[in-house]
Coordinates of C-alpha atoms and ligand atoms in Angstrom, one line a residue:
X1 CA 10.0 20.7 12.8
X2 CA 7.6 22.7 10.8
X3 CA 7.3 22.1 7.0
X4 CA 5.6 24.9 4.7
X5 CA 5.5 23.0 1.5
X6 CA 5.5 19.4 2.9
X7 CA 3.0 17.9 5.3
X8 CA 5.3 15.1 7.7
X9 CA 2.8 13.2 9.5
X10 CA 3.3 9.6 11.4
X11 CA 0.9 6.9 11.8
X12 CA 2.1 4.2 13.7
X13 CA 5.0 2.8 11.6
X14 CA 4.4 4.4 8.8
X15 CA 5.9 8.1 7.8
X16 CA 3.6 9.7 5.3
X17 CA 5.0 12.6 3.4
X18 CA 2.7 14.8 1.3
X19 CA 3.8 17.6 -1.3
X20 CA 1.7 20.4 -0.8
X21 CA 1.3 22.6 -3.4
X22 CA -1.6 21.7 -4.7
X23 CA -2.3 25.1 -6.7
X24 CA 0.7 24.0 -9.4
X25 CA 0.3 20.0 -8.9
X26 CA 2.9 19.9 -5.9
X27 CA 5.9 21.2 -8.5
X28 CA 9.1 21.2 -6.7
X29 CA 10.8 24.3 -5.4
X30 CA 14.1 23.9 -3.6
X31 CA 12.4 24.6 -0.4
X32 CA 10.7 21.6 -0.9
X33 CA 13.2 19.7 -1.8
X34 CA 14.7 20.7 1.3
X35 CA 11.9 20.2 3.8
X36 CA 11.5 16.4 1.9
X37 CA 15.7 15.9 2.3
X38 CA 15.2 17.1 6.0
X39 CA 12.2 15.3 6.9
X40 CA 13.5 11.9 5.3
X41 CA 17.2 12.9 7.6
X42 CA 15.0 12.6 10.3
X43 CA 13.3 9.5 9.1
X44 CA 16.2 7.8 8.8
X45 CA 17.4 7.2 12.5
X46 CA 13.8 6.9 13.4
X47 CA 13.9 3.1 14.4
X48 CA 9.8 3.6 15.0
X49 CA 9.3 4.0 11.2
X50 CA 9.3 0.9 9.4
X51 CA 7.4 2.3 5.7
X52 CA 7.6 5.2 3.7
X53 CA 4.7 6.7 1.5
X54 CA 5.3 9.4 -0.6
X55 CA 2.3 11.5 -2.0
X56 CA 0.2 14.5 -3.3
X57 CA -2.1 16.9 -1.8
X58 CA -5.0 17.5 -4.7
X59 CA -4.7 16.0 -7.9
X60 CA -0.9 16.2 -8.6
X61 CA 1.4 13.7 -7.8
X62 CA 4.5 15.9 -9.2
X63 CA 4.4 18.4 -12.0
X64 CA 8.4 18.5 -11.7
X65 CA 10.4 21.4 -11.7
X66 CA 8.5 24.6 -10.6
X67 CA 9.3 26.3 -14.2
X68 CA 7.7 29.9 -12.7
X69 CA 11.1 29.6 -10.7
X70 CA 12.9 29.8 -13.5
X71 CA 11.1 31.7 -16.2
X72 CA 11.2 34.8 -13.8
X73 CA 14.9 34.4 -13.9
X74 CA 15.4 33.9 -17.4
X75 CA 13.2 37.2 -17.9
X76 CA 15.5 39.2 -16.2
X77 CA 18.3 37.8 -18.4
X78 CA 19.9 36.2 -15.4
X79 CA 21.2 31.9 -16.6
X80 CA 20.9 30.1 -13.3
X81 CA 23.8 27.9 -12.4
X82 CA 21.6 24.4 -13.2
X83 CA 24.1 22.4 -11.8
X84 CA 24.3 24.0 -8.6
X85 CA 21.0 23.9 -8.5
X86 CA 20.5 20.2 -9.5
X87 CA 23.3 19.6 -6.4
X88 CA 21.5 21.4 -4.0
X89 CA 18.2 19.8 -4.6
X90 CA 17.8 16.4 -6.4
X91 CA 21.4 15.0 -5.9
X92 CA 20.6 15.5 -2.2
X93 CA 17.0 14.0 -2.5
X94 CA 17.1 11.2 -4.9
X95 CA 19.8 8.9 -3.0
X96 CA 18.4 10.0 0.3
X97 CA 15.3 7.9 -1.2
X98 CA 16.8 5.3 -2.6
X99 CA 19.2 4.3 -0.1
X100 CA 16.6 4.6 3.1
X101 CA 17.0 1.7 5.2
X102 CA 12.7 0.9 4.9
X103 CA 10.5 0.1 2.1
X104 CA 10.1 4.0 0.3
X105 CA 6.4 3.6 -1.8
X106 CA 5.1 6.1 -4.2
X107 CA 1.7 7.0 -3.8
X108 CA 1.1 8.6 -7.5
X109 CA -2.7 9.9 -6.7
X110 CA -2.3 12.3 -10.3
X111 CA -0.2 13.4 -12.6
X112 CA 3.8 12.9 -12.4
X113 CA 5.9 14.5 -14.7
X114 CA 9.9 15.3 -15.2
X115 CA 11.7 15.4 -11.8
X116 CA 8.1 14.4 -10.2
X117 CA 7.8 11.1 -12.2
X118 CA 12.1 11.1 -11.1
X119 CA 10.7 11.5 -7.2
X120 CA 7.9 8.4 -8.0
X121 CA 10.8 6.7 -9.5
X122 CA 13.4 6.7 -7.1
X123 CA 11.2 5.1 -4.7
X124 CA 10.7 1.0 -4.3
X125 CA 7.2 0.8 -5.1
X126 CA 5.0 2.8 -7.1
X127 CA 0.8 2.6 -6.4
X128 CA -1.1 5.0 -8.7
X129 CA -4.1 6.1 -8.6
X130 CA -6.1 5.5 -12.3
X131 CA -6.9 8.9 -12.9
X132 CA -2.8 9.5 -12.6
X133 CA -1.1 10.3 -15.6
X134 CA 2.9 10.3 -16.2
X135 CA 5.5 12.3 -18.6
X136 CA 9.3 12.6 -19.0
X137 CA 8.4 16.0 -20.1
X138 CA 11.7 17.2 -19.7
X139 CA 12.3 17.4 -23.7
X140 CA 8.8 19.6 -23.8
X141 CA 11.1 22.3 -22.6
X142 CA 14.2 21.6 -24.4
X143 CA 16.0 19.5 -21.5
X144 CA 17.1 16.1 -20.5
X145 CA 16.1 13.8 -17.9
X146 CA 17.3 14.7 -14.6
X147 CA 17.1 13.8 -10.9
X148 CA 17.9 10.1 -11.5
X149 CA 15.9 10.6 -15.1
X150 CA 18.1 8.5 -16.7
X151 CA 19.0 6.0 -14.3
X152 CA 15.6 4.3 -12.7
X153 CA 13.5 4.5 -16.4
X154 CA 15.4 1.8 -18.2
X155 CA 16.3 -0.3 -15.2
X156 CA 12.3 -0.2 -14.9
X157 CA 11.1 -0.6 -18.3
X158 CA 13.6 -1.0 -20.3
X159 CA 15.9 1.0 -22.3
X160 CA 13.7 0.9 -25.6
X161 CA 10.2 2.3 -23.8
X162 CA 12.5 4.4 -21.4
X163 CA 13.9 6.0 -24.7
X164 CA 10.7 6.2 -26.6
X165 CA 9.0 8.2 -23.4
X166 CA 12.0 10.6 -23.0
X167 CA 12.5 11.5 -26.5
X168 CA 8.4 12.1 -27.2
X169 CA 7.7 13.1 -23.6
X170 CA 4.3 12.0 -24.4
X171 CA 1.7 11.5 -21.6
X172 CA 1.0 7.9 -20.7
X173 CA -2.2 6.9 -18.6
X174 CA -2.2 4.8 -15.6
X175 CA -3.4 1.7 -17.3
X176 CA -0.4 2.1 -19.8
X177 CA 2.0 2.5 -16.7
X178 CA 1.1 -0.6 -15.3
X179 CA 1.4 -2.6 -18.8
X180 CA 4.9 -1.0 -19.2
X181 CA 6.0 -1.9 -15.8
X182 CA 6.1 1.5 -14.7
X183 CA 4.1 1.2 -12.0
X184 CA 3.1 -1.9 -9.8
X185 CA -0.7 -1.7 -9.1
X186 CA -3.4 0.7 -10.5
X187 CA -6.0 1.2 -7.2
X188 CA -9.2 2.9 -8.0
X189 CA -9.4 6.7 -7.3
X190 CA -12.4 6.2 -4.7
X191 CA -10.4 4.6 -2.3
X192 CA -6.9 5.6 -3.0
X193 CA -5.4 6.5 0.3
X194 CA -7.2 3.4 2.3
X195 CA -5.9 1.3 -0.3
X196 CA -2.5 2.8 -0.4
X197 CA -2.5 3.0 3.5
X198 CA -3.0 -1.1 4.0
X199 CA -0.6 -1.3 1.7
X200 CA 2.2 0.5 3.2
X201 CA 0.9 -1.3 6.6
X202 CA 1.7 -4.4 5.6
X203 CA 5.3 -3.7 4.7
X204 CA 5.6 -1.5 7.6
X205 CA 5.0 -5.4 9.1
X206 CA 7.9 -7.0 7.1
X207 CA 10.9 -7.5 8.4
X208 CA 12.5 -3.8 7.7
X209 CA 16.4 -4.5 7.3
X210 CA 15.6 -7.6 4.7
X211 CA 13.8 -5.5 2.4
X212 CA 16.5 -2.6 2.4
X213 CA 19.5 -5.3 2.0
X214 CA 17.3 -6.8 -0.8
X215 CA 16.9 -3.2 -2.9
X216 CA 20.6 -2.7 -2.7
X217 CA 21.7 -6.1 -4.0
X218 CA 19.1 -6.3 -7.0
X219 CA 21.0 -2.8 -8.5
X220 CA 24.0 -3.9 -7.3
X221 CA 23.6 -7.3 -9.5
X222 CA 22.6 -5.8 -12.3
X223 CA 26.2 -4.5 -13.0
X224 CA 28.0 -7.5 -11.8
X225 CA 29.2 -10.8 -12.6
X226 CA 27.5 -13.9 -11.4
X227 CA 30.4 -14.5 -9.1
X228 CA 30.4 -11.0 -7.4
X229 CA 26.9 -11.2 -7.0
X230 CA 26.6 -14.5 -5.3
X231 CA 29.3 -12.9 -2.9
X232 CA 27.6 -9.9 -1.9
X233 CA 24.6 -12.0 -1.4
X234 CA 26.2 -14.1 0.8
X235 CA 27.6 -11.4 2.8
X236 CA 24.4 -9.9 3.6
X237 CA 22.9 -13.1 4.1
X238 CA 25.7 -13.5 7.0
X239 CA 24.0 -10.6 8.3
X240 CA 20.2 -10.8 7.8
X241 CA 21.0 -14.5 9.6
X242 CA 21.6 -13.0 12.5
X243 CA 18.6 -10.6 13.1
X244 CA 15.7 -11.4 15.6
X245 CA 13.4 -10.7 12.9
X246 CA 15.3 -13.8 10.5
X247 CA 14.3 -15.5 13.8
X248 CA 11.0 -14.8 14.3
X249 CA 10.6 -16.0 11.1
X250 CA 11.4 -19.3 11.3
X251 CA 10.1 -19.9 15.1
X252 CA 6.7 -19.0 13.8
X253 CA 7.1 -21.0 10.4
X254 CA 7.7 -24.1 12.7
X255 CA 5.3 -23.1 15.3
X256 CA 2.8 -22.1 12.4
X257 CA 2.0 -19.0 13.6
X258 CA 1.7 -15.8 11.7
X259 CA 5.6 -14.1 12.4
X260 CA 5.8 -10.8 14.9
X261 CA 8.7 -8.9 12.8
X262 CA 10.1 -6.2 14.9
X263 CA 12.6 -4.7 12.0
X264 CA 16.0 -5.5 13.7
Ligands
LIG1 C1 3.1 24.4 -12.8 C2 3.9 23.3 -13.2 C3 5.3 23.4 -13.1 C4 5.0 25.6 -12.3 C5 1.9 22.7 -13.6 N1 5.8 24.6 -12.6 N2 3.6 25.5 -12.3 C6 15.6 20.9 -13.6 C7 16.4 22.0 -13.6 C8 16.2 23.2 -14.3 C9 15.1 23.6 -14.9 C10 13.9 23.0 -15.1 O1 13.6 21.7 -14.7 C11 14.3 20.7 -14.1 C12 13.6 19.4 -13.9 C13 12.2 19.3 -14.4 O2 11.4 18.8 -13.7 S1 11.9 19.8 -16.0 C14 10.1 19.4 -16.2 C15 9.3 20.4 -15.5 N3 7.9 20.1 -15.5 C16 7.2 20.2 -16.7 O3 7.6 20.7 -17.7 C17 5.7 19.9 -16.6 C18 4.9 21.2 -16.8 N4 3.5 20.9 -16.5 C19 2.7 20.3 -17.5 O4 3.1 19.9 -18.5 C20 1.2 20.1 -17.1 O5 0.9 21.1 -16.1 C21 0.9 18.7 -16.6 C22 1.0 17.7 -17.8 C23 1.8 18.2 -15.5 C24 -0.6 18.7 -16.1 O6 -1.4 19.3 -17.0 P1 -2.9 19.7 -16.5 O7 -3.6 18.7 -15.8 O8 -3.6 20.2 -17.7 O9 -2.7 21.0 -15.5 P2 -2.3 22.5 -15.8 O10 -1.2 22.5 -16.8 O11 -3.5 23.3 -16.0 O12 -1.6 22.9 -14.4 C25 -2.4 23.3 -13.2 C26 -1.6 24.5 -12.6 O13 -0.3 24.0 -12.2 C27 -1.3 25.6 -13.6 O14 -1.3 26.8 -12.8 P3 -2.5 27.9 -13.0 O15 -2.0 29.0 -12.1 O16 -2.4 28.3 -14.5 O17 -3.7 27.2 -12.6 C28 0.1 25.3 -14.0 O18 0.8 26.4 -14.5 C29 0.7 24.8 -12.8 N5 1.9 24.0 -13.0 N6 3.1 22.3 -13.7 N7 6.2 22.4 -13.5

């Protein structure tokens, strides 16, 4: 498939996707949301991808919502249906994201902001580059966090911070991310992409299905009772006993051997 506002390139078991709008910091039309929902589809079932790295051509991450979309429309006196629009886009993309069976990391190589810093959020891991820069600047314009706005900040940093950033949309720096939680690692601009490429290597290594059961039962626990949770871990544990890669895993433990995970 050909992608005009996404680049989709593989590299051994590693799926790289790259907004490409450089021009307007990769800001998000709903072509691009589509070509991301439709490369991510395809993704998916792709047993051969094992790691997912999500980032931008230039120096934009994500500016968010591509506002000229909009402003030409509210010109003409026309309201666009936001809801429909929201539906089409990011309630397609955001759980696609989050509930992809392989590690999902971030690469946040500039600035993120409102539904961009949503994108970096939705993801498992977040790398940024130190010259990025991130904003819940939804409020600049009068809005409220959308595109899962509401739901990954808190659980990340906490409801206090998640409230202060929303409310001011102020501009944090990359240090400041990484203080707050918000990100995981700050790498240095120079060697961004090699940095972020070994990283998404090595979990492209790990074994695949572990990593995806783990995601869902951390959220899941964080709305359940002790009881529940211990239940649903043991369910999955039934299942991640019975992979090759659990295994592997313990063969090369005993054998002392580095393990061969194979993601299944
Ligand atoms: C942009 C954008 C952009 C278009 C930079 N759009 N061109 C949901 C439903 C309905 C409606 C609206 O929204 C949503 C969800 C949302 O995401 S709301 C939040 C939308 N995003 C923003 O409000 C962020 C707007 N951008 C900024 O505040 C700044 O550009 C940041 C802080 C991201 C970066 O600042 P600078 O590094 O100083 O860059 P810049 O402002 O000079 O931008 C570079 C170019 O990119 C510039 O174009 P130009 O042709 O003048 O060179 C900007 O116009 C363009 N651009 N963001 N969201």
């Amino acid at each position: 498939m050909t992608y005009e506002q996404i680049r989709f390139d593989r590299e051994g078991s590693v799926a790289w996707l790259r907004l490409n709008r450089p021009e307007k910091l990769n800001a998000l039309t709903a072509t691009m949301s589509h070509e991301l929902s439709d490369a991510l589809d395809e993704i998916k079932v792709d047993a051969g991808v094992r790691c997912v790295v999500i980032t931008g051509e230039g120096r934009g991450f994500c500016a968010g919502q591509d506002l000229s979309e909009f402003e030409e429309r509210y010109e003409s006196g026309d309201r666009p249906d936001i809801q429909a629009h929201l539906a089409d886009t990011y309630h397609r993309l955001i759980p696609q994201l989050h509930e992809l069976p392989k590690p999902v990391i971030a690469g946040v190589n500039g600035v993120a902001a409102g539904a961009g810093l949503s994108l970096a959020m939705a993801c498992d891991l977040r790398l940024a580059s130190d010259t990025a820069r991130f904003t819940q600047a939804f409020v600049k314009i009068g809005l409220v966090p959308d595109s899962g706005g509401t739901f990954f900040l808190p659980r990340a940093i906490g409801y206090a911070k998640a409230l202060e950033l929303s409310m001011t949309g102020d501009l944090i720096d990359a240090a400041t991310a990484e203080r707050i939680g918000l990100v995981s690692r700050v790498l240095p601009a120079a060697s961004f992409e090699a940095d972020l490429r070994a990283e998404a290597e090595r979990l492209a290594a790990m074994p695949t299905a572990a990593i995806a059961e783990t995601r869902t039962l951390l959220l899941e626990a964080l709305t359940l009772d002790l009881h529940e949770a211990l239940a649903r871990e043991a369910k999955a544990q039934e299942r991640m006993a019975r992979t090759e890669d659990h295994l592997e895993g313990v063969s090369a433990f005993v054998q002392k051997r580095d393990p061969k995970f194979q993601g299944r």
